[in-house]
JSON list of C-alpha atoms in Angstrom, two decimals:
[
{"chain": "V", "resi": 1, "resn": "MET", "atom": "CA", "xyz": [0.00, 0.00, 0.00]},
{"chain": "V", "resi": 2, "resn": "ASP", "atom": "CA", "xyz": [1.26, 3.50, -0.78]},
{"chain": "V", "resi": 3, "resn": "GLU", "atom": "CA", "xyz": [2.36, 5.75, 2.04]},
{"chain": "V", "resi": 4, "resn": "GLN", "atom": "CA", "xyz": [0.62, 8.97, 2.97]},
{"chain": "V", "resi": 5, "resn": "PRO", "atom": "CA", "xyz": [2.09, 11.89, 0.99]},
{"chain": "V", "resi": 6, "resn": "GLU", "atom": "CA", "xyz": [4.79, 13.96, 2.68]},
{"chain": "V", "resi": 7, "resn": "TYR", "atom": "CA", "xyz": [3.94, 17.52, 3.73]},
{"chain": "V", "resi": 8, "resn": "ASN", "atom": "CA", "xyz": [6.12, 20.57, 4.00]},
{"chain": "V", "resi": 9, "resn": "ILE", "atom": "CA", "xyz": [4.69, 21.46, 7.39]},
{"chain": "V", "resi": 10, "resn": "GLU", "atom": "CA", "xyz": [7.37, 24.08, 8.05]},
{"chain": "V", "resi": 11, "resn": "GLN", "atom": "CA", "xyz": [6.31, 25.98, 4.92]},
{"chain": "V", "resi": 12, "resn": "ILE", "atom": "CA", "xyz": [2.66, 25.87, 6.02]},
{"chain": "V", "resi": 13, "resn": "VAL", "atom": "CA", "xyz": [3.64, 27.11, 9.51]},
{"chain": "V", "resi": 14, "resn": "ASP", "atom": "CA", "xyz": [5.62, 29.97, 7.92]},
{"chain": "V", "resi": 15, "resn": "THR", "atom": "CA", "xyz": [2.50, 30.97, 5.97]},
{"chain": "V", "resi": 16, "resn": "LEU", "atom": "CA", "xyz": [0.46, 30.95, 9.19]},
{"chain": "V", "resi": 17, "resn": "ARG", "atom": "CA", "xyz": [3.09, 33.04, 11.00]},
{"chain": "V", "resi": 18, "resn": "LYS", "atom": "CA", "xyz": [2.82, 35.62, 8.21]},
{"chain": "V", "resi": 19, "resn": "GLU", "atom": "CA", "xyz": [-0.93, 35.72, 8.87]},
{"chain": "V", "resi": 20, "resn": "LEU", "atom": "CA", "xyz": [-0.13, 36.72, 12.46]},
{"chain": "V", "resi": 21, "resn": "LEU", "atom": "CA", "xyz": [1.43, 39.91, 11.04]},
{"chain": "V", "resi": 22, "resn": "ASP", "atom": "CA", "xyz": [-1.88, 40.91, 9.44]},
{"chain": "V", "resi": 23, "resn": "THR", "atom": "CA", "xyz": [-3.51, 43.05, 12.15]},
{"chain": "V", "resi": 24, "resn": "ALA", "atom": "CA", "xyz": [-7.01, 42.84, 10.64]},
{"chain": "V", "resi": 25, "resn": "LEU", "atom": "CA", "xyz": [-6.81, 39.05, 10.49]},
{"chain": "V", "resi": 26, "resn": "VAL", "atom": "CA", "xyz": [-5.28, 38.74, 13.97]},
{"chain": "V", "resi": 27, "resn": "GLU", "atom": "CA", "xyz": [-8.01, 40.91, 15.45]},
{"chain": "V", "resi": 28, "resn": "ASN", "atom": "CA", "xyz": [-10.61, 38.24, 14.65]},
{"chain": "V", "resi": 29, "resn": "PHE", "atom": "CA", "xyz": [-8.70, 34.99, 14.16]},
{"chain": "V", "resi": 30, "resn": "GLU", "atom": "CA", "xyz": [-5.50, 35.06, 16.26]},
{"chain": "V", "resi": 31, "resn": "ILE", "atom": "CA", "xyz": [-6.56, 32.14, 18.46]},
{"chain": "V", "resi": 32, "resn": "MET", "atom": "CA", "xyz": [-7.54, 30.09, 15.41]},
{"chain": "V", "resi": 33, "resn": "ILE", "atom": "CA", "xyz": [-4.21, 30.76, 13.67]},
{"chain": "V", "resi": 34, "resn": "GLU", "atom": "CA", "xyz": [-2.19, 29.92, 16.79]},
{"chain": "V", "resi": 35, "resn": "HIS", "atom": "CA", "xyz": [-4.22, 26.72, 17.23]},
{"chain": "V", "resi": 36, "resn": "LYS", "atom": "CA", "xyz": [-3.31, 25.65, 13.68]},
{"chain": "V", "resi": 37, "resn": "ILE", "atom": "CA", "xyz": [0.39, 26.32, 14.33]},
{"chain": "V", "resi": 38, "resn": "ARG", "atom": "CA", "xyz": [0.28, 24.15, 17.50]},
{"chain": "V", "resi": 39, "resn": "TYR", "atom": "CA", "xyz": [-1.70, 21.45, 15.70]},
{"chain": "V", "resi": 40, "resn": "LEU", "atom": "CA", "xyz": [0.88, 21.35, 12.90]},
{"chain": "V", "resi": 41, "resn": "SER", "atom": "CA", "xyz": [3.73, 20.99, 15.40]},
{"chain": "V", "resi": 42, "resn": "TYR", "atom": "CA", "xyz": [2.05, 17.78, 16.60]},
{"chain": "V", "resi": 43, "resn": "ALA", "atom": "CA", "xyz": [1.30, 16.69, 13.02]},
{"chain": "V", "resi": 44, "resn": "ASN", "atom": "CA", "xyz": [4.97, 17.14, 12.15]},
{"chain": "V", "resi": 45, "resn": "CYS", "atom": "CA", "xyz": [5.61, 14.12, 14.41]},
{"chain": "V", "resi": 46, "resn": "ASP", "atom": "CA", "xyz": [2.44, 12.25, 13.47]},
{"chain": "V", "resi": 47, "resn": "ASN", "atom": "CA", "xyz": [1.02, 12.64, 9.93]},
{"chain": "V", "resi": 48, "resn": "SER", "atom": "CA", "xyz": [-2.11, 10.74, 10.98]},
{"chain": "V", "resi": 49, "resn": "LEU", "atom": "CA", "xyz": [-3.31, 14.02, 12.53]},
{"chain": "V", "resi": 50, "resn": "LEU", "atom": "CA", "xyz": [-3.61, 15.52, 9.05]},
{"chain": "V", "resi": 51, "resn": "PHE", "atom": "CA", "xyz": [-6.64, 15.00, 6.81]},
{"chain": "V", "resi": 52, "resn": "PRO", "atom": "CA", "xyz": [-7.78, 12.25, 6.25]},
{"chain": "V", "resi": 53, "resn": "ASN", "atom": "CA", "xyz": [-6.12, 10.88, 9.42]},
{"chain": "V", "resi": 54, "resn": "GLN", "atom": "CA", "xyz": [-5.02, 7.64, 7.74]},
{"chain": "V", "resi": 55, "resn": "GLU", "atom": "CA", "xyz": [-3.73, 6.17, 4.50]},
{"chain": "V", "resi": 56, "resn": "VAL", "atom": "CA", "xyz": [-5.95, 6.34, 1.44]},
{"chain": "V", "resi": 57, "resn": "ASP", "atom": "CA", "xyz": [-5.64, 3.89, -1.44]},
{"chain": "V", "resi": 58, "resn": "SER", "atom": "CA", "xyz": [-8.49, 5.04, -3.70]},
{"chain": "V", "resi": 59, "resn": "ALA", "atom": "CA", "xyz": [-10.98, 7.84, -4.20]},
{"chain": "V", "resi": 60, "resn": "VAL", "atom": "CA", "xyz": [-13.94, 8.65, -6.41]},
{"chain": "V", "resi": 61, "resn": "TYR", "atom": "CA", "xyz": [-15.34, 12.05, -7.41]},
{"chain": "V", "resi": 62, "resn": "MET", "atom": "CA", "xyz": [-19.13, 12.03, -7.86]},
{"chain": "V", "resi": 63, "resn": "GLY", "atom": "CA", "xyz": [-20.89, 15.02, -9.42]},
{"chain": "V", "resi": 64, "resn": "GLY", "atom": "CA", "xyz": [-23.76, 16.21, -11.56]},
{"chain": "V", "resi": 65, "resn": "TYR", "atom": "CA", "xyz": [-26.33, 15.72, -8.83]},
{"chain": "V", "resi": 66, "resn": "ALA", "atom": "CA", "xyz": [-29.87, 16.68, -9.85]},
{"chain": "V", "resi": 67, "resn": "LEU", "atom": "CA", "xyz": [-32.23, 18.04, -7.22]},
{"chain": "V", "resi": 68, "resn": "ASN", "atom": "CA", "xyz": [-34.60, 15.54, -5.66]},
{"chain": "V", "resi": 69, "resn": "GLU", "atom": "CA", "xyz": [-37.80, 15.78, -7.73]},
{"chain": "V", "resi": 70, "resn": "LEU", "atom": "CA", "xyz": [-39.90, 14.55, -4.81]},
{"chain": "V", "resi": 71, "resn": "ASN", "atom": "CA", "xyz": [-38.56, 17.15, -2.39]},
{"chain": "V", "resi": 72, "resn": "SER", "atom": "CA", "xyz": [-36.79, 20.13, -3.96]},
{"chain": "V", "resi": 73, "resn": "ASN", "atom": "CA", "xyz": [-35.88, 21.42, -0.47]},
{"chain": "V", "resi": 74, "resn": "ASP", "atom": "CA", "xyz": [-33.82, 18.31, 0.30]},
{"chain": "V", "resi": 75, "resn": "PHE", "atom": "CA", "xyz": [-30.29, 19.24, -0.74]},
{"chain": "V", "resi": 76, "resn": "ARG", "atom": "CA", "xyz": [-28.49, 16.27, 0.84]},
{"chain": "V", "resi": 77, "resn": "LEU", "atom": "CA", "xyz": [-26.40, 14.35, -1.68]},
{"chain": "V", "resi": 78, "resn": "GLU", "atom": "CA", "xyz": [-27.59, 11.09, -0.13]},
{"chain": "V", "resi": 79, "resn": "SER", "atom": "CA", "xyz": [-31.15, 11.82, -1.31]},
{"chain": "V", "resi": 80, "resn": "ARG", "atom": "CA", "xyz": [-30.08, 12.50, -4.93]},
{"chain": "V", "resi": 81, "resn": "LYS", "atom": "CA", "xyz": [-28.44, 10.51, -7.72]},
{"chain": "V", "resi": 82, "resn": "PRO", "atom": "CA", "xyz": [-25.07, 11.51, -9.20]},
{"chain": "V", "resi": 83, "resn": "GLY", "atom": "CA", "xyz": [-24.82, 12.29, -12.90]},
{"chain": "V", "resi": 84, "resn": "PHE", "atom": "CA", "xyz": [-21.31, 10.84, -13.16]},
{"chain": "V", "resi": 85, "resn": "ALA", "atom": "CA", "xyz": [-18.44, 9.35, -11.18]},
{"chain": "V", "resi": 86, "resn": "THR", "atom": "CA", "xyz": [-14.70, 9.56, -11.82]},
{"chain": "V", "resi": 87, "resn": "ILE", "atom": "CA", "xyz": [-12.05, 7.42, -10.14]},
{"chain": "V", "resi": 88, "resn": "LEU", "atom": "CA", "xyz": [-9.12, 9.59, -9.08]},
{"chain": "V", "resi": 89, "resn": "CYS", "atom": "CA", "xyz": [-5.56, 8.57, -9.93]},
{"chain": "V", "resi": 90, "resn": "LYS", "atom": "CA", "xyz": [-2.93, 8.50, -7.17]},
{"chain": "V", "resi": 91, "resn": "GLU", "atom": "CA", "xyz": [-1.57, 11.92, -8.19]},
{"chain": "V", "resi": 92, "resn": "LYS", "atom": "CA", "xyz": [-5.00, 13.55, -7.84]},
{"chain": "V", "resi": 93, "resn": "ILE", "atom": "CA", "xyz": [-5.65, 11.77, -4.53]},
{"chain": "V", "resi": 94, "resn": "ASP", "atom": "CA", "xyz": [-2.33, 13.05, -3.17]},
{"chain": "V", "resi": 95, "resn": "ALA", "atom": "CA", "xyz": [-2.99, 16.53, -4.56]},
{"chain": "V", "resi": 96, "resn": "MET", "atom": "CA", "xyz": [-6.42, 16.67, -2.88]},
{"chain": "V", "resi": 97, "resn": "ILE", "atom": "CA", "xyz": [-4.99, 15.49, 0.44]},
{"chain": "V", "resi": 98, "resn": "HIS", "atom": "CA", "xyz": [-2.28, 18.17, 0.24]},
{"chain": "V", "resi": 99, "resn": "PHE", "atom": "CA", "xyz": [-4.96, 20.70, -0.74]},
{"chain": "V", "resi": 100, "resn": "MET", "atom": "CA", "xyz": [-7.05, 19.90, 2.34]},
{"chain": "V", "resi": 101, "resn": "ASN", "atom": "CA", "xyz": [-4.06, 20.28, 4.67]},
{"chain": "V", "resi": 102, "resn": "ASP", "atom": "CA", "xyz": [-2.92, 23.69, 3.41]},
{"chain": "V", "resi": 103, "resn": "PRO", "atom": "CA", "xyz": [-4.75, 26.56, 5.15]},
{"chain": "V", "resi": 104, "resn": "ALA", "atom": "CA", "xyz": [-3.64, 28.99, 2.41]},
{"chain": "V", "resi": 105, "resn": "ASN", "atom": "CA", "xyz": [-6.35, 27.38, 0.25]},
{"chain": "V", "resi": 106, "resn": "PHE", "atom": "CA", "xyz": [-9.12, 28.65, 2.53]},
{"chain": "V", "resi": 107, "resn": "PHE", "atom": "CA", "xyz": [-10.27, 32.08, 3.69]},
{"chain": "V", "resi": 108, "resn": "TYR", "atom": "CA", "xyz": [-11.60, 33.02, 7.11]},
{"chain": "V", "resi": 109, "resn": "GLY", "atom": "CA", "xyz": [-15.03, 34.40, 6.22]},
{"chain": "V", "resi": 110, "resn": "GLU", "atom": "CA", "xyz": [-18.36, 32.64, 6.34]},
{"chain": "V", "resi": 111, "resn": "CYS", "atom": "CA", "xyz": [-19.83, 31.28, 3.10]},
{"chain": "V", "resi": 112, "resn": "GLY", "atom": "CA", "xyz": [-23.55, 31.13, 3.77]},
{"chain": "V", "resi": 113, "resn": "THR", "atom": "CA", "xyz": [-25.92, 28.28, 3.05]},
{"chain": "V", "resi": 114, "resn": "GLN", "atom": "CA", "xyz": [-24.29, 25.33, 1.38]},
{"chain": "V", "resi": 115, "resn": "ILE", "atom": "CA", "xyz": [-26.10, 23.50, -1.42]},
{"chain": "V", "resi": 116, "resn": "PRO", "atom": "CA", "xyz": [-23.94, 20.44, -2.18]},
{"chain": "V", "resi": 117, "resn": "GLU", "atom": "CA", "xyz": [-23.25, 19.60, -5.81]},
{"chain": "V", "resi": 118, "resn": "ALA", "atom": "CA", "xyz": [-20.44, 17.03, -5.75]},
{"chain": "V", "resi": 119, "resn": "HIS", "atom": "CA", "xyz": [-18.16, 15.11, -3.43]},
{"chain": "V", "resi": 120, "resn": "ILE", "atom": "CA", "xyz": [-15.02, 13.01, -3.23]},
{"chain": "V", "resi": 121, "resn": "LEU", "atom": "CA", "xyz": [-15.14, 9.79, -1.24]},
{"chain": "V", "resi": 122, "resn": "PHE", "atom": "CA", "xyz": [-11.77, 8.54, 0.02]},
{"chain": "V", "resi": 123, "resn": "PHE", "atom": "CA", "xyz": [-11.23, 4.83, 0.73]},
{"chain": "V", "resi": 124, "resn": "SER", "atom": "CA", "xyz": [-8.73, 2.64, 2.54]},
{"chain": "V", "resi": 125, "resn": "GLN", "atom": "CA", "xyz": [-8.91, -1.08, 1.79]},
{"chain": "V", "resi": 126, "resn": "GLY", "atom": "CA", "xyz": [-12.45, -0.70, 0.46]},
{"chain": "V", "resi": 127, "resn": "LYS", "atom": "CA", "xyz": [-13.76, 1.22, 3.48]},
{"chain": "V", "resi": 128, "resn": "GLN", "atom": "CA", "xyz": [-14.78, 4.89, 3.17]},
{"chain": "V", "resi": 129, "resn": "VAL", "atom": "CA", "xyz": [-12.54, 6.88, 5.53]},
{"chain": "V", "resi": 130, "resn": "ALA", "atom": "CA", "xyz": [-13.11, 10.49, 4.45]},
{"chain": "V", "resi": 131, "resn": "ARG", "atom": "CA", "xyz": [-15.32, 12.73, 2.36]},
{"chain": "V", "resi": 132, "resn": "VAL", "atom": "CA", "xyz": [-15.04, 16.22, 0.88]},
{"chain": "V", "resi": 133, "resn": "VAL", "atom": "CA", "xyz": [-18.31, 17.85, -0.24]},
{"chain": "V", "resi": 134, "resn": "PHE", "atom": "CA", "xyz": [-18.26, 20.69, -2.78]},
{"chain": "V", "resi": 135, "resn": "ALA", "atom": "CA", "xyz": [-20.89, 23.42, -3.03]},
{"chain": "V", "resi": 136, "resn": "CYS", "atom": "CA", "xyz": [-21.42, 26.82, -4.63]},
{"chain": "V", "resi": 137, "resn": "GLY", "atom": "CA", "xyz": [-19.50, 26.11, -7.84]},
{"chain": "V", "resi": 138, "resn": "HIS", "atom": "CA", "xyz": [-16.74, 24.30, -5.91]},
{"chain": "V", "resi": 139, "resn": "SER", "atom": "CA", "xyz": [-15.99, 27.48, -3.94]},
{"chain": "V", "resi": 140, "resn": "GLN", "atom": "CA", "xyz": [-17.13, 26.04, -0.62]},
{"chain": "V", "resi": 141, "resn": "ILE", "atom": "CA", "xyz": [-16.41, 22.68, 0.98]},
{"chain": "V", "resi": 142, "resn": "SER", "atom": "CA", "xyz": [-17.31, 20.62, 3.98]},
{"chain": "V", "resi": 143, "resn": "TYR", "atom": "CA", "xyz": [-15.44, 17.52, 5.03]},
{"chain": "V", "resi": 144, "resn": "GLU", "atom": "CA", "xyz": [-15.21, 14.49, 7.25]},
{"chain": "V", "resi": 145, "resn": "PRO", "atom": "CA", "xyz": [-13.13, 13.90, 9.30]},
{"chain": "V", "resi": 146, "resn": "GLU", "atom": "CA", "xyz": [-12.78, 17.40, 10.72]},
{"chain": "V", "resi": 147, "resn": "THR", "atom": "CA", "xyz": [-9.54, 19.30, 10.21]},
{"chain": "V", "resi": 148, "resn": "PRO", "atom": "CA", "xyz": [-8.63, 22.76, 11.56]},
{"chain": "V", "resi": 149, "resn": "MET", "atom": "CA", "xyz": [-6.66, 23.55, 8.40]},
{"chain": "V", "resi": 150, "resn": "THR", "atom": "CA", "xyz": [-9.70, 24.50, 6.29]},
{"chain": "V", "resi": 151, "resn": "ASN", "atom": "CA", "xyz": [-10.91, 27.48, 8.36]},
{"chain": "V", "resi": 152, "resn": "PHE", "atom": "CA", "xyz": [-14.64, 27.72, 7.57]},
{"chain": "V", "resi": 153, "resn": "GLY", "atom": "CA", "xyz": [-14.55, 25.86, 4.24]},
{"chain": "V", "resi": 154, "resn": "GLY", "atom": "CA", "xyz": [-14.61, 28.78, 1.79]},
{"chain": "V", "resi": 155, "resn": "LEU", "atom": "CA", "xyz": [-11.87, 28.67, -0.84]},
{"chain": "V", "resi": 156, "resn": "SER", "atom": "CA", "xyz": [-9.40, 31.52, -1.09]},
{"chain": "V", "resi": 157, "resn": "ASP", "atom": "CA", "xyz": [-8.29, 32.73, -4.52]},
{"chain": "V", "resi": 158, "resn": "ILE", "atom": "CA", "xyz": [-5.18, 30.56, -4.08]},
{"chain": "V", "resi": 159, "resn": "GLY", "atom": "CA", "xyz": [-7.36, 27.55, -3.23]},
{"chain": "V", "resi": 160, "resn": "GLY", "atom": "CA", "xyz": [-9.69, 28.14, -6.17]},
{"chain": "V", "resi": 161, "resn": "ASN", "atom": "CA", "xyz": [-6.73, 28.27, -8.55]},
{"chain": "V", "resi": 162, "resn": "LYS", "atom": "CA", "xyz": [-5.18, 25.13, -7.05]},
{"chain": "V", "resi": 163, "resn": "LEU", "atom": "CA", "xyz": [-8.47, 23.23, -7.27]},
{"chain": "V", "resi": 164, "resn": "ASP", "atom": "CA", "xyz": [-8.79, 24.28, -10.92]},
{"chain": "V", "resi": 165, "resn": "GLN", "atom": "CA", "xyz": [-5.29, 22.87, -11.51]},
{"chain": "V", "resi": 166, "resn": "ILE", "atom": "CA", "xyz": [-6.06, 19.58, -9.73]},
{"chain": "V", "resi": 167, "resn": "LYS", "atom": "CA", "xyz": [-9.40, 19.15, -11.56]},
{"chain": "V", "resi": 168, "resn": "PRO", "atom": "CA", "xyz": [-10.67, 16.21, -9.48]},
{"chain": "V", "resi": 169, "resn": "TRP", "atom": "CA", "xyz": [-13.78, 16.13, -11.69]},
{"chain": "V", "resi": 170, "resn": "LYS", "atom": "CA", "xyz": [-11.76, 15.03, -14.79]}
]
């Protein structure tokens, strides 16, 4: 089985330390930023603390969900059928895992109501171990298991550009 991808945690911590120099950001999110720095110091010794908390050997992107015709107010993906599914190659799996563990990909503001439109299911030995749900034109995500690296789930401009480069939907 392939190993979990390596992370440049020191580079991520440096990015977070730069955020501590932004007085407007620190005014509202200093505790959150410091928590991420501490969390990463632990993760530097134990990669299992990073999303998805364990090795992943396969993943599938499912998208093109139509609204539930019986209940148009039910936005849960579980109540709708996907239009297509794409199996992700190892490079895209690793890229998405790196993406989820880099706080530079996410901004600190709230996104509003999420209407899911696609998701990636991550597997280890045939068992689903993680999930990333995309909404609002892939500009907002939610995820399981929880990770403090993604702020509130809204993509920053950097994150939007990186996701467009990864293209998990292709």
